[in-house]
């Protein structure tokens, strides 16, 4: 029996989401996706904000947006959804400077939610997040390790003495990148995981296709032992590529936020990506459940929005050599070598 590990796009719990949550149930931010989230054996997301009420807005360089959420509700919300690991290597974790970053690290640690990609030093930021996907009693669990990296916001990068993010340039031919990413992957492998995740916050906003350099880097990660590449940053989902049986999610889009919606790119629409994993850690299937943001919460997408997202994902993935089956509202991608013909709706 397979275990199911979920992946989401950006989860931004600050600003209007934070304001709205003060007057509604802690788990309201997950809308009607909560039952599906809680039914997973593991859940990984990119946390696109600080968890703190302290700190001051970063003004050392120009930053148009600053995101933080009150941990008094945000941490219980993450717990209610069953979040196992948060990627922190992104362009908002230091929006309220070092005090809020430290609060974020402490809040996640106290809740037992694994985190990677940021820390007191670059050494800590490169440490993997680890968790056990325990299954339901019928399945034996698996051990999961995740590294988290970003190419965003150089001023937020950690170094040997200062807190911040695990920042690299995503270029295979960059020697320093290969060294730093190699360190992160080696540390993850030392935990002897059954499943190894690379969660990458890469590239600019509102871009619908990955550059060739990202495709090269994603394939290089797979060739170096990564089982799934979990990309995010663009605020819109991008296509999926399969390399050596491992999925490369170039961008998972947005899952929860309060952002203005582009009527053409529809940054309010994406998916919950659910990876089926065999007991030996081998990915066997990827299911995409359409989602839509409304009222500062995520919801299962209605018929029109779901149809738009399925069509768009097929369109973006076809040039990457990827085709999907359809099962109910979900798109399904086989990773075990079985046929995966696209089907009409």
XYZ file of C-alpha atoms in Angstrom:
345
model
C 0.000 0.000 0.000
C 1.232 3.497 -0.891
C 1.537 6.470 1.399
C 0.385 9.905 0.280
C 2.528 13.018 0.695
C 0.889 16.358 -0.119
C 2.585 19.453 -1.521
C 1.134 22.945 -1.795
C 2.200 26.198 -3.323
C 2.839 29.340 -1.309
C 1.025 29.684 2.008
C 0.942 33.368 2.984
C -0.879 33.867 6.288
C -0.169 37.576 6.832
C -1.936 40.856 6.076
C -5.630 40.349 5.283
C -5.441 36.610 5.983
C -4.133 37.403 9.456
C -6.859 40.023 9.962
C -9.626 37.674 8.776
C -8.438 34.791 10.939
C -8.838 36.809 14.114
C -12.593 36.606 13.684
C -13.092 33.017 12.513
C -12.147 29.468 13.408
C -8.446 28.599 13.409
C -8.840 26.061 10.601
C -11.098 28.273 8.441
C -8.086 29.256 6.333
C -8.106 25.738 4.836
C -11.749 25.948 3.760
C -13.214 22.684 2.526
C -9.768 21.236 1.729
C -9.173 20.490 5.421
C -10.479 16.927 5.361
C -8.286 16.047 2.375
C -5.254 17.670 3.998
C -5.774 15.828 7.258
C -6.166 12.534 5.411
C -2.645 12.694 4.012
C 0.300 10.792 5.474
C 2.534 13.845 5.123
C 2.158 17.498 4.130
C 4.829 19.927 2.884
C 4.383 23.615 2.085
C 6.285 26.814 1.419
C 5.573 29.195 4.323
C 5.589 32.628 2.693
C 5.585 34.745 5.865
C 7.069 35.115 9.320
C 5.215 33.753 12.351
C 5.583 36.584 14.835
C 4.078 39.732 16.308
C 7.525 41.219 16.868
C 10.102 42.889 14.678
C 9.960 45.863 12.370
C 9.545 46.055 8.629
C 12.706 45.441 6.632
C 13.816 48.796 5.197
C 17.520 48.208 4.574
C 16.628 47.641 0.919
C 13.399 48.372 -0.931
C 10.733 45.821 -0.045
C 7.197 46.642 -1.259
C 5.489 43.868 0.729
C 5.938 42.603 4.278
C 4.222 39.445 5.521
C 3.837 38.099 9.050
C 1.101 36.215 10.905
C 0.283 35.912 14.574
C 1.617 32.537 15.698
C -1.171 32.246 18.282
C -3.540 31.240 15.479
C -1.162 30.438 12.613
C 0.688 27.622 14.353
C -2.546 25.874 15.472
C -3.822 26.276 11.906
C -0.737 24.508 10.547
C -1.202 21.804 13.171
C -4.894 21.322 12.315
C -3.992 20.743 8.680
C -1.346 18.198 9.652
C 1.589 20.127 8.211
C 4.794 18.116 8.657
C 7.404 20.386 7.094
C 7.731 24.029 6.053
C 10.159 25.341 3.451
C 11.516 28.689 4.673
C 14.019 29.581 1.962
C 12.002 32.360 0.353
C 11.791 36.137 -0.036
C 9.532 36.879 2.960
C 10.910 35.024 5.968
C 12.956 38.111 6.986
C 10.290 40.724 6.203
C 10.226 41.744 9.878
C 13.953 41.306 10.404
C 15.825 38.882 12.602
C 13.505 38.971 15.623
C 10.546 37.703 13.592
C 12.684 35.082 11.864
C 13.810 33.751 15.226
C 10.201 33.674 16.417
C 9.286 31.680 13.305
C 11.990 29.108 13.911
C 11.045 28.788 17.573
C 7.309 28.528 16.888
C 7.751 25.722 14.361
C 10.216 23.887 16.579
C 7.886 24.098 19.576
C 5.024 22.733 17.477
C 7.145 19.859 16.191
C 6.824 21.034 12.579
C 10.043 20.353 10.680
C 11.607 23.261 8.800
C 14.487 23.889 6.444
C 15.918 26.710 4.388
C 16.489 29.378 7.044
C 18.400 29.619 10.281
C 20.773 31.520 12.518
C 23.608 30.807 10.073
C 24.016 29.339 6.603
C 25.075 26.095 8.267
C 21.703 25.828 10.004
C 19.807 26.953 6.898
C 21.315 24.063 4.913
C 20.175 21.471 7.453
C 17.350 19.225 6.174
C 13.865 19.006 7.584
C 13.025 15.419 8.515
C 9.769 13.758 9.436
C 8.151 10.336 9.490
C 5.125 9.670 7.304
C 3.575 7.065 9.555
C 0.695 5.774 7.458
C -2.558 4.491 8.932
C -1.542 1.200 10.516
C -2.083 -0.736 7.300
C 1.048 0.837 5.811
C 4.531 0.921 7.205
C 5.792 4.473 7.483
C 8.604 6.076 5.555
C 11.258 8.588 6.596
C 11.285 11.848 4.635
C 13.997 14.486 4.309
C 13.628 17.898 2.656
C 16.139 20.558 1.667
C 14.923 24.113 1.026
C 16.748 26.605 -1.211
C 16.048 29.934 -2.933
C 17.559 32.301 -5.478
C 15.372 35.213 -4.313
C 16.361 38.302 -2.317
C 20.156 38.253 -1.891
C 19.912 40.560 1.123
C 18.061 37.827 3.045
C 20.837 35.256 2.564
C 22.381 33.717 5.663
C 26.135 33.557 6.055
C 28.567 32.087 8.567
C 27.596 34.637 11.227
C 24.210 36.101 10.254
C 20.699 34.608 10.094
C 18.758 34.250 6.872
C 17.999 31.903 4.018
C 19.820 29.145 2.154
C 20.415 31.088 -1.042
C 22.033 29.820 -4.242
C 22.056 30.563 -7.953
C 20.164 27.773 -9.705
C 22.761 27.057 -12.360
C 24.302 23.630 -12.824
C 27.559 25.122 -14.094
C 28.031 27.320 -10.999
C 30.703 25.699 -8.826
C 29.591 27.398 -5.596
C 25.998 26.304 -6.213
C 27.063 22.704 -6.752
C 29.131 22.844 -3.563
C 26.411 24.385 -1.392
C 23.597 22.229 -2.755
C 25.862 19.203 -2.489
C 26.319 19.927 1.218
C 22.559 20.183 1.727
C 21.859 16.965 -0.167
C 24.615 15.064 1.617
C 23.249 16.095 5.006
C 19.799 14.976 3.924
C 21.124 11.625 2.705
C 22.913 11.121 6.028
C 19.466 10.861 7.672
C 18.872 7.768 5.484
C 15.502 8.933 4.122
C 13.178 6.817 2.054
C 12.041 9.959 0.207
C 14.198 13.028 -0.532
C 12.521 16.350 -1.407
C 14.087 19.501 -2.820
C 11.812 22.500 -2.179
C 12.924 25.449 -4.308
C 11.692 29.052 -4.225
C 13.021 30.166 -7.569
C 12.463 32.708 -10.287
C 10.321 35.844 -10.657
C 6.594 36.329 -10.177
C 3.857 35.682 -12.748
C 6.010 33.642 -15.130
C 4.260 30.623 -16.630
C 7.200 28.567 -17.898
C 10.532 27.587 -16.319
C 13.718 28.759 -18.013
C 15.979 26.115 -19.477
C 18.462 26.655 -16.632
C 15.794 25.568 -14.110
C 14.976 22.506 -16.194
C 18.663 21.565 -16.229
C 18.905 22.122 -12.488
C 15.790 20.101 -11.721
C 17.080 17.160 -13.750
C 20.492 17.475 -12.062
C 18.827 17.251 -8.644
C 17.002 14.070 -9.640
C 20.239 12.593 -10.930
C 21.729 13.374 -7.518
C 19.117 11.449 -5.576
C 16.145 13.826 -5.228
C 12.809 12.008 -5.529
C 10.601 15.077 -6.099
C 11.359 18.711 -6.885
C 8.817 21.028 -5.248
C 9.093 24.407 -6.971
C 7.330 27.663 -6.082
C 7.718 31.461 -6.307
C 5.904 32.489 -9.516
C 2.440 32.713 -7.852
C 1.085 30.789 -10.851
C 1.490 27.076 -11.440
C 3.806 25.821 -14.158
C 4.078 22.524 -15.985
C 5.366 19.244 -14.598
C 8.229 17.210 -16.035
C 9.136 13.602 -15.231
C 12.832 12.748 -15.172
C 14.023 9.241 -14.375
C 10.642 8.517 -12.796
C 10.727 11.541 -10.473
C 8.352 14.502 -10.845
C 9.664 18.046 -11.178
C 6.948 20.496 -10.140
C 8.423 23.664 -11.591
C 5.956 25.823 -9.713
C 3.068 24.859 -7.463
C 1.497 28.328 -7.596
C -0.362 29.805 -4.626
C -2.390 27.922 -2.032
C -3.462 30.608 0.490
C -2.989 34.383 0.307
C -4.732 37.755 -0.052
C -3.158 38.770 -3.367
C -4.837 40.677 -6.189
C -5.910 38.279 -8.931
C -4.715 38.526 -12.523
C -7.750 37.770 -14.688
C -5.651 36.005 -17.328
C -3.014 34.186 -15.289
C -5.408 33.331 -12.418
C -2.931 33.251 -9.569
C -5.847 32.284 -7.303
C -6.043 28.842 -8.920
C -3.734 25.889 -8.410
C -3.725 22.343 -7.021
C -3.019 20.236 -4.009
C -0.320 17.918 -5.355
C -0.463 14.447 -3.778
C 2.430 12.050 -4.331
C 1.830 8.337 -3.833
C 4.951 6.671 -2.437
C 5.627 2.942 -2.234
C 6.914 1.481 1.051
C 10.451 1.541 -0.361
C 10.187 5.302 -0.968
C 9.641 5.049 -4.718
C 7.154 7.607 -6.138
C 4.432 5.783 -8.070
C 1.759 8.357 -8.864
C 1.016 12.080 -8.685
C -2.545 13.393 -8.285
C -3.498 17.035 -8.771
C -6.648 18.255 -6.985
C -7.773 21.700 -8.237
C -7.990 24.463 -5.639
C -9.076 28.098 -5.607
C -8.462 30.948 -3.169
C -11.469 32.976 -2.045
C -12.072 35.042 1.048
C -8.484 34.627 2.281
C -8.921 30.851 2.397
C -8.317 27.907 0.080
C -11.188 25.843 -1.289
C -11.756 22.907 -3.599
C -12.219 24.502 -7.003
C -15.675 24.648 -8.517
C -16.370 23.004 -11.901
C -15.421 25.983 -14.083
C -12.247 26.838 -12.160
C -11.224 23.181 -11.960
C -11.710 22.727 -15.695
C -9.643 25.833 -16.431
C -6.805 24.617 -14.193
C -6.789 21.101 -15.657
C -6.684 22.469 -19.201
C -3.950 24.917 -18.287
C -1.808 22.274 -16.601
C -2.111 19.994 -19.620
C -1.152 22.875 -21.914
C 1.901 23.788 -19.837
C 3.059 20.197 -19.301
C 2.719 18.910 -22.858
C 5.942 20.614 -24.081
C 7.719 18.922 -21.161
C 6.594 15.517 -22.442
C 3.963 15.026 -19.742
C 0.377 13.853 -20.237
C -2.288 13.143 -17.635
C -5.229 10.889 -17.037
C -8.392 12.173 -15.411
C -10.011 10.658 -12.334
C -12.988 12.640 -11.102
C -11.837 16.185 -10.406
C -8.165 15.173 -10.285
C -5.458 14.930 -12.895
C -3.398 11.750 -12.485
C 0.162 11.105 -13.569
C 1.658 7.619 -13.391
C 5.305 7.487 -12.337
C 5.840 3.723 -12.439
C 6.210 3.396 -16.188
C 2.600 2.538 -16.935
C 0.834 4.272 -19.795
C -0.472 7.783 -19.045
C -2.571 8.840 -22.026
C -4.386 12.150 -21.847
C -8.160 11.831 -21.800
C -10.865 14.221 -22.919
C -13.144 15.682 -20.280
